[in-house]
mmCIF file of C-alpha atoms and ligand atoms in Angstrom:
data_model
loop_
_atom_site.group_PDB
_atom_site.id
_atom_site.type_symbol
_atom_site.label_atom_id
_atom_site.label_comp_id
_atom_site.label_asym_id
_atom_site.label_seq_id
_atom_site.Cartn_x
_atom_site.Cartn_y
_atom_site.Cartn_z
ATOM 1 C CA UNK A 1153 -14.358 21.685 -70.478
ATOM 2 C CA UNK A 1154 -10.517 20.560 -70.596
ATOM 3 C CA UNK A 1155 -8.401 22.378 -72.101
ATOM 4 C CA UNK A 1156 -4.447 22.427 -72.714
ATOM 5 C CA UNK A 1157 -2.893 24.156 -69.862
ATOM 6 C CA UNK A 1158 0.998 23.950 -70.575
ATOM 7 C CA UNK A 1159 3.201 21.595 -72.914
ATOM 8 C CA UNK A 1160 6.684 21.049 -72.995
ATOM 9 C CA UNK A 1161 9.126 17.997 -74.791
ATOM 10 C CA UNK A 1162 10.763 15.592 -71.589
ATOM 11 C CA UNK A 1163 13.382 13.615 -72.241
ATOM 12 C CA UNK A 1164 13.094 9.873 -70.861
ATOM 13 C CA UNK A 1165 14.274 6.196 -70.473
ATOM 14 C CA UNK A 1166 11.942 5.892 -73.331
ATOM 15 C CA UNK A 1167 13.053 8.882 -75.327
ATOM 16 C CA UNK A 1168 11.679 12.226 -75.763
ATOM 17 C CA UNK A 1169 7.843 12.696 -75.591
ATOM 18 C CA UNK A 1170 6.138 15.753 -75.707
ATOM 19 C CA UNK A 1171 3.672 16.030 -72.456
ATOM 20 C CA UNK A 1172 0.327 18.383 -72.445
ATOM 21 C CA UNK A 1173 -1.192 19.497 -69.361
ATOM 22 C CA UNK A 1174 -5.168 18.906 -69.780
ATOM 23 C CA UNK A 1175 -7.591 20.116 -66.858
ATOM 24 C CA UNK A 1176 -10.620 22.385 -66.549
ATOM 25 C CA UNK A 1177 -8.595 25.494 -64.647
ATOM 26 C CA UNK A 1178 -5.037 26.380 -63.775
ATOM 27 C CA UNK A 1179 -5.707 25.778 -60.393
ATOM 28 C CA UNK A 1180 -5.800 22.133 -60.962
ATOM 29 C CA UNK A 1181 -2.656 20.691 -59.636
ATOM 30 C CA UNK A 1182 -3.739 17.638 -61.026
ATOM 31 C CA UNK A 1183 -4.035 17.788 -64.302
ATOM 32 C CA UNK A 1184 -4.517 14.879 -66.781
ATOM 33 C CA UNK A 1185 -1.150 14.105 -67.960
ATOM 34 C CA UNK A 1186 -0.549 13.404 -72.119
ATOM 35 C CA UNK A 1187 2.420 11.908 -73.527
ATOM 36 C CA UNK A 1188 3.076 12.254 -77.194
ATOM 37 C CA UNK A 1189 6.033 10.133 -78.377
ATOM 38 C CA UNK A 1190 8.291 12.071 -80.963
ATOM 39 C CA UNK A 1191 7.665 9.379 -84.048
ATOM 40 C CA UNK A 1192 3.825 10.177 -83.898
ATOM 41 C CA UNK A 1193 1.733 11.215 -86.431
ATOM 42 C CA UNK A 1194 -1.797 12.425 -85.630
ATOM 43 C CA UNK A 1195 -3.029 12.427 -89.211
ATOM 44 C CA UNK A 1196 -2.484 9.071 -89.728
ATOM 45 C CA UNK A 1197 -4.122 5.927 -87.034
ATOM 46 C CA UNK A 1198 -2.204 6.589 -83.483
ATOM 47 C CA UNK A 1199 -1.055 4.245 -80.765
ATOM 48 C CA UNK A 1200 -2.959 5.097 -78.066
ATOM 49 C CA UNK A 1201 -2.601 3.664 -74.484
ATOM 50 C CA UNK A 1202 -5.199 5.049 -71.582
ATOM 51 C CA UNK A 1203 -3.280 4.525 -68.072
ATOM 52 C CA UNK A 1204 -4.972 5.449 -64.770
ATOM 53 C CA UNK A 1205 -2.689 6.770 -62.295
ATOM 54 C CA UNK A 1206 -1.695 4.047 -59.759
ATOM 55 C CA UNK A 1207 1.155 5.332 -57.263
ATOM 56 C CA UNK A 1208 2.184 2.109 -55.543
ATOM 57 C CA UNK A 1209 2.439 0.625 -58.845
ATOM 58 C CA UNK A 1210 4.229 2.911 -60.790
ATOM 59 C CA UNK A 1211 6.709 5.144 -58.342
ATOM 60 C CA UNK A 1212 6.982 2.828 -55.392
ATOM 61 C CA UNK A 1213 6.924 -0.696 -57.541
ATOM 62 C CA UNK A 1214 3.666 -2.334 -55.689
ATOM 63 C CA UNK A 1215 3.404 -5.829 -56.242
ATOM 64 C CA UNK A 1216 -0.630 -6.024 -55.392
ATOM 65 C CA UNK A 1217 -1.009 -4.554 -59.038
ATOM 66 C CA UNK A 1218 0.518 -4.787 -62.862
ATOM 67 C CA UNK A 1219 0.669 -0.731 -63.333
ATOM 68 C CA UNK A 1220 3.869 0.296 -62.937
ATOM 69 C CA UNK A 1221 4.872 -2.832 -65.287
ATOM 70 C CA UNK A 1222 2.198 -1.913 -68.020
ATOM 71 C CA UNK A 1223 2.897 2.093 -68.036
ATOM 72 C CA UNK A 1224 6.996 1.016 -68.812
ATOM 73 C CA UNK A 1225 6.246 -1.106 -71.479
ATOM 74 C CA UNK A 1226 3.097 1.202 -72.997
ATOM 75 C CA UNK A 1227 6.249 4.072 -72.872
ATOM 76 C CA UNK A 1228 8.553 1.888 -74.562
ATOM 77 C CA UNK A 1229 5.946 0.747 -76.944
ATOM 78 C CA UNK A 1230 4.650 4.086 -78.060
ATOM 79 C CA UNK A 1231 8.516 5.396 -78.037
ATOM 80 C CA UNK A 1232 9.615 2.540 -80.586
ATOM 81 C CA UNK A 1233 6.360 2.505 -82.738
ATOM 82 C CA UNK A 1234 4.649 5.924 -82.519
ATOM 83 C CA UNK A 1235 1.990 6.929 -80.167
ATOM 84 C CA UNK A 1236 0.455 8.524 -76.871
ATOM 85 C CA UNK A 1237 -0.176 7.546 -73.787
ATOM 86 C CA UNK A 1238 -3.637 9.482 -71.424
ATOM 87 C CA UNK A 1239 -2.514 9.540 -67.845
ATOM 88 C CA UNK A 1240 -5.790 9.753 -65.835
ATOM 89 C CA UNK A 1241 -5.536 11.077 -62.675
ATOM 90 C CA UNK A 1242 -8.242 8.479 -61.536
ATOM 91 C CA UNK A 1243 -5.776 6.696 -59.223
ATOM 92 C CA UNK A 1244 -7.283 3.305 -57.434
ATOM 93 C CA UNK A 1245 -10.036 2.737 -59.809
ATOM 94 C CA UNK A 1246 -11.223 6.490 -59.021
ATOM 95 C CA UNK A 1247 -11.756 5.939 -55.506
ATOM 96 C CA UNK A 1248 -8.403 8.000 -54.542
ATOM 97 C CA UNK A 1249 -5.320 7.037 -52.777
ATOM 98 C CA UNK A 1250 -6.813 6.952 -49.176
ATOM 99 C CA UNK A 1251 -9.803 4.619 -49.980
ATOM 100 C CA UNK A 1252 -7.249 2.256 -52.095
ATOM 101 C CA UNK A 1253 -5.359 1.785 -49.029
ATOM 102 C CA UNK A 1254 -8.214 1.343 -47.014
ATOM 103 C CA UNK A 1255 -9.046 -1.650 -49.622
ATOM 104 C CA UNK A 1256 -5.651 -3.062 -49.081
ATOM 105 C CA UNK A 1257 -6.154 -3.221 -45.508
ATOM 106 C CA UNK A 1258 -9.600 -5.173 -45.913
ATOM 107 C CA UNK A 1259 -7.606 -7.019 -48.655
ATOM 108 C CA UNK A 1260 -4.949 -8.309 -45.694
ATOM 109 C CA UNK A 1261 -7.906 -9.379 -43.756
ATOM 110 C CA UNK A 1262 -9.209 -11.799 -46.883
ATOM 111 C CA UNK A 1263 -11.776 -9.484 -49.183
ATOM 112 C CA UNK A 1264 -10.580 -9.433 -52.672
ATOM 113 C CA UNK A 1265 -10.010 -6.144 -54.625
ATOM 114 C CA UNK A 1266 -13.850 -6.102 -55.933
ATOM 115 C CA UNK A 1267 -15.150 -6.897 -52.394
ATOM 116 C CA UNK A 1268 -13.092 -4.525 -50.464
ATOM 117 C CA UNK A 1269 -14.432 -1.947 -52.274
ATOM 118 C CA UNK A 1270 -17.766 -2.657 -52.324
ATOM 119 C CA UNK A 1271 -17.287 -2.984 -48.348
ATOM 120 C CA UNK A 1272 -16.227 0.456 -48.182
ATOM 121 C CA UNK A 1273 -19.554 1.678 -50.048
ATOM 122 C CA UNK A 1274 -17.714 2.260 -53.491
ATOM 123 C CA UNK A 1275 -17.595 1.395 -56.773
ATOM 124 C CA UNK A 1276 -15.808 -1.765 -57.174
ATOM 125 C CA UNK A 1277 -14.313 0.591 -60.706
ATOM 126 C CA UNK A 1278 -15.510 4.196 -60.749
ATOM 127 C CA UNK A 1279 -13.155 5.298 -63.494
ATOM 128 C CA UNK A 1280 -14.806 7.515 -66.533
ATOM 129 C CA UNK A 1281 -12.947 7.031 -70.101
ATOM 130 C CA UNK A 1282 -15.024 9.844 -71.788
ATOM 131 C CA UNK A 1283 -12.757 12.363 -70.417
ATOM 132 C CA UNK A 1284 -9.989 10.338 -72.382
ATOM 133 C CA UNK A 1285 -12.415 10.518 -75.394
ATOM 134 C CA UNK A 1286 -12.685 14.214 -74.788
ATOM 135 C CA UNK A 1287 -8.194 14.455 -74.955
ATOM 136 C CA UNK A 1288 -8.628 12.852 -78.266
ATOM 137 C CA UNK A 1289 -10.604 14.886 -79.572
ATOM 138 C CA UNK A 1290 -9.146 17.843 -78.606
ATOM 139 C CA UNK A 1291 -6.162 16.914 -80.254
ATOM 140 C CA UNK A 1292 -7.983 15.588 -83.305
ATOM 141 C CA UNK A 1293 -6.858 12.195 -83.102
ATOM 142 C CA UNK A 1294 -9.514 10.223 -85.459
ATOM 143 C CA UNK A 1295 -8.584 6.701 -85.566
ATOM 144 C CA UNK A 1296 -6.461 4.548 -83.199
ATOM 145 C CA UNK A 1297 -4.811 1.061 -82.147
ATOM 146 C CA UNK A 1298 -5.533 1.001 -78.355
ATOM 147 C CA UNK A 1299 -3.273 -0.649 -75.926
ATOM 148 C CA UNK A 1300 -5.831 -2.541 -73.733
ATOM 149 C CA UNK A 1301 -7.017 -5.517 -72.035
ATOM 150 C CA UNK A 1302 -9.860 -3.371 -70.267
ATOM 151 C CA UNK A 1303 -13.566 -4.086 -72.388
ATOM 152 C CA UNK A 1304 -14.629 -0.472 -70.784
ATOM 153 C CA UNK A 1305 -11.920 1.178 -72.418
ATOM 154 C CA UNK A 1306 -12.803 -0.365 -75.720
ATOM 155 C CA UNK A 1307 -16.328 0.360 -74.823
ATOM 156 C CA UNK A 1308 -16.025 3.832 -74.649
ATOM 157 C CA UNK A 1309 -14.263 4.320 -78.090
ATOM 158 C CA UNK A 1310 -16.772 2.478 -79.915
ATOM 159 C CA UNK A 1311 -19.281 4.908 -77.997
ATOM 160 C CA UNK A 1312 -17.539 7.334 -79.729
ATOM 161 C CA UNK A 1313 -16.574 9.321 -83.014
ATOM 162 C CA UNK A 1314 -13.243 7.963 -82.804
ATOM 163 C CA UNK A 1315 -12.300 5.072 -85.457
ATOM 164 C CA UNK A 1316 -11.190 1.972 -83.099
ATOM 165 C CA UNK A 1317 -9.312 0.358 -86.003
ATOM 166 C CA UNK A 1318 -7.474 -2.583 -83.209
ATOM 167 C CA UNK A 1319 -6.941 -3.830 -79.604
ATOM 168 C CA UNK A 1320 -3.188 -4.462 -78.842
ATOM 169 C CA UNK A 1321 -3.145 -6.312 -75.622
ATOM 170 C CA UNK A 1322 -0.625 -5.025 -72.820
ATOM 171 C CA UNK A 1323 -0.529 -8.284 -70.968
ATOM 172 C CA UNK A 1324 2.062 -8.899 -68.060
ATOM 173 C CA UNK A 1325 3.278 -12.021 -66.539
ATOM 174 C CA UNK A 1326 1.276 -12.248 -62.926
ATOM 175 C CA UNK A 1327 3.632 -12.644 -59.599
ATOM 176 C CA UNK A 1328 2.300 -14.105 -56.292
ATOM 177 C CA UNK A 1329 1.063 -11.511 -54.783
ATOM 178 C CA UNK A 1330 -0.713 -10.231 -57.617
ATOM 179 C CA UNK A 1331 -1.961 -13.303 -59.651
ATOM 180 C CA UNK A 1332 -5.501 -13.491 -57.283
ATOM 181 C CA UNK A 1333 -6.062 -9.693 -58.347
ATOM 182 C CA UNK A 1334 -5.593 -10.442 -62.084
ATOM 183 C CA UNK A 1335 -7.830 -13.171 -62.200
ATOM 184 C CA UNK A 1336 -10.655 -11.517 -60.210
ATOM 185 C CA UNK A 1337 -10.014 -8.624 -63.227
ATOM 186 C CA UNK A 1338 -10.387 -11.375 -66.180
ATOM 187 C CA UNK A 1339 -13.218 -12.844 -63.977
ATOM 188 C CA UNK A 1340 -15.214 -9.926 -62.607
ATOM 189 C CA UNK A 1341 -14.238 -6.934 -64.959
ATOM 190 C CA UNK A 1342 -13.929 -9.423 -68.210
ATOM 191 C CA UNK A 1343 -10.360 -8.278 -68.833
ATOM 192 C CA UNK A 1344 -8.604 -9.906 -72.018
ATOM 193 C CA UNK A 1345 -6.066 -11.345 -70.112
ATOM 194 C CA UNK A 1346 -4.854 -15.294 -72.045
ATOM 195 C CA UNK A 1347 -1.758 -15.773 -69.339
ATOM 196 C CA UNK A 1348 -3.803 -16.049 -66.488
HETATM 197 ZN ZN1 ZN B 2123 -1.953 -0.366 -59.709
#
């Protein structure tokens, strides 16, 4: 069972959000990361964004994926409107950091993202949502707008006792080296993407 391990208010680009530290023990060094915007009212229906840790995307600016682009503007969405954002530590689709860039490689030698996986013997997505499910609930968040283009993420709200009153898409504009991997994600993962 999660529970909250630490909290404490950080002050960002995006303002000040209040972060909790969820995981099972202490030990656990890492935690599921959430990120409560100051202007956010859990009584009332909360912005919600669920992000899964990508580290080429978000600290080192990877092009190969949209990430890093979509955690910024779910930060300066929730920071202007009200709202909190699940970091998952299910980085590369929950196949970990080594097997993602053992994907890439494949990738360089012509296997998309879907088929690189599969090539290594795992799941092309092996991500879990419940356990976001399981932060809301803990905080008693009842009813939310979720930031989304992902059909699983929806999915596993509406599998839920949590109220799933819209979808706000959190679409970015593609780049070369990333437009083949957003259309295999509209394509093969039935993503709400409309740009590409
Ligand atoms: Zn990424």
């Amino acid at each position: 069972m999660l529970k909250i391990q630490a909290q404490s208010k950080i002050p960002t680009d995006y303002g000040v959000f209040t972060v909790y530290a969820f995981s099972e023990n202490e030990e656990d060094w890492s935690p599921h990361l959430v990120w409560v915007a100051e202007n956010t009212d859990f009584s009332t229906t909360v912005n919600v964004r669920f992000h899964s840790e990508c580290i080429t995307g978000e600290v080192f600016h990877s092009k190969k994926c949209e990430c890093g682009q979509q955690l910024d503007a779910a930060m300066k969405y929730m920071s202007e409107n009200g709202g909190v954002i699940i970091y998952l530590r299910q980085e590369g689709r929950n196949i970990g950091i080594i097997n993602k860039l053992r994907a890439y490689e494949l990738q360089e030698k012509g296997w998309d993202t879907v088929e690189a996986n599969l090539k290594l013997g795992l799941p092309a997505d092996g991500r879990n949502f419940d356990v976001a499910v399981e932060m809301l609930n803990i905080l008693k968040i009842r009813k939310i707008n979720l930031l989304t283009n992902n059909p699983d993420k929806i999915k596993s709200i509406e599998n839920s006792d949590i109220i799933l009153n819209s979808r706000i898409p959190l679409e970015m504009d593609s780049n070369k080296e990333n437009e083949s991997y957003l259309a295999k994600k509209k394509k093969y993962f039935g993503h709400l993407l409309e740009k590409i």
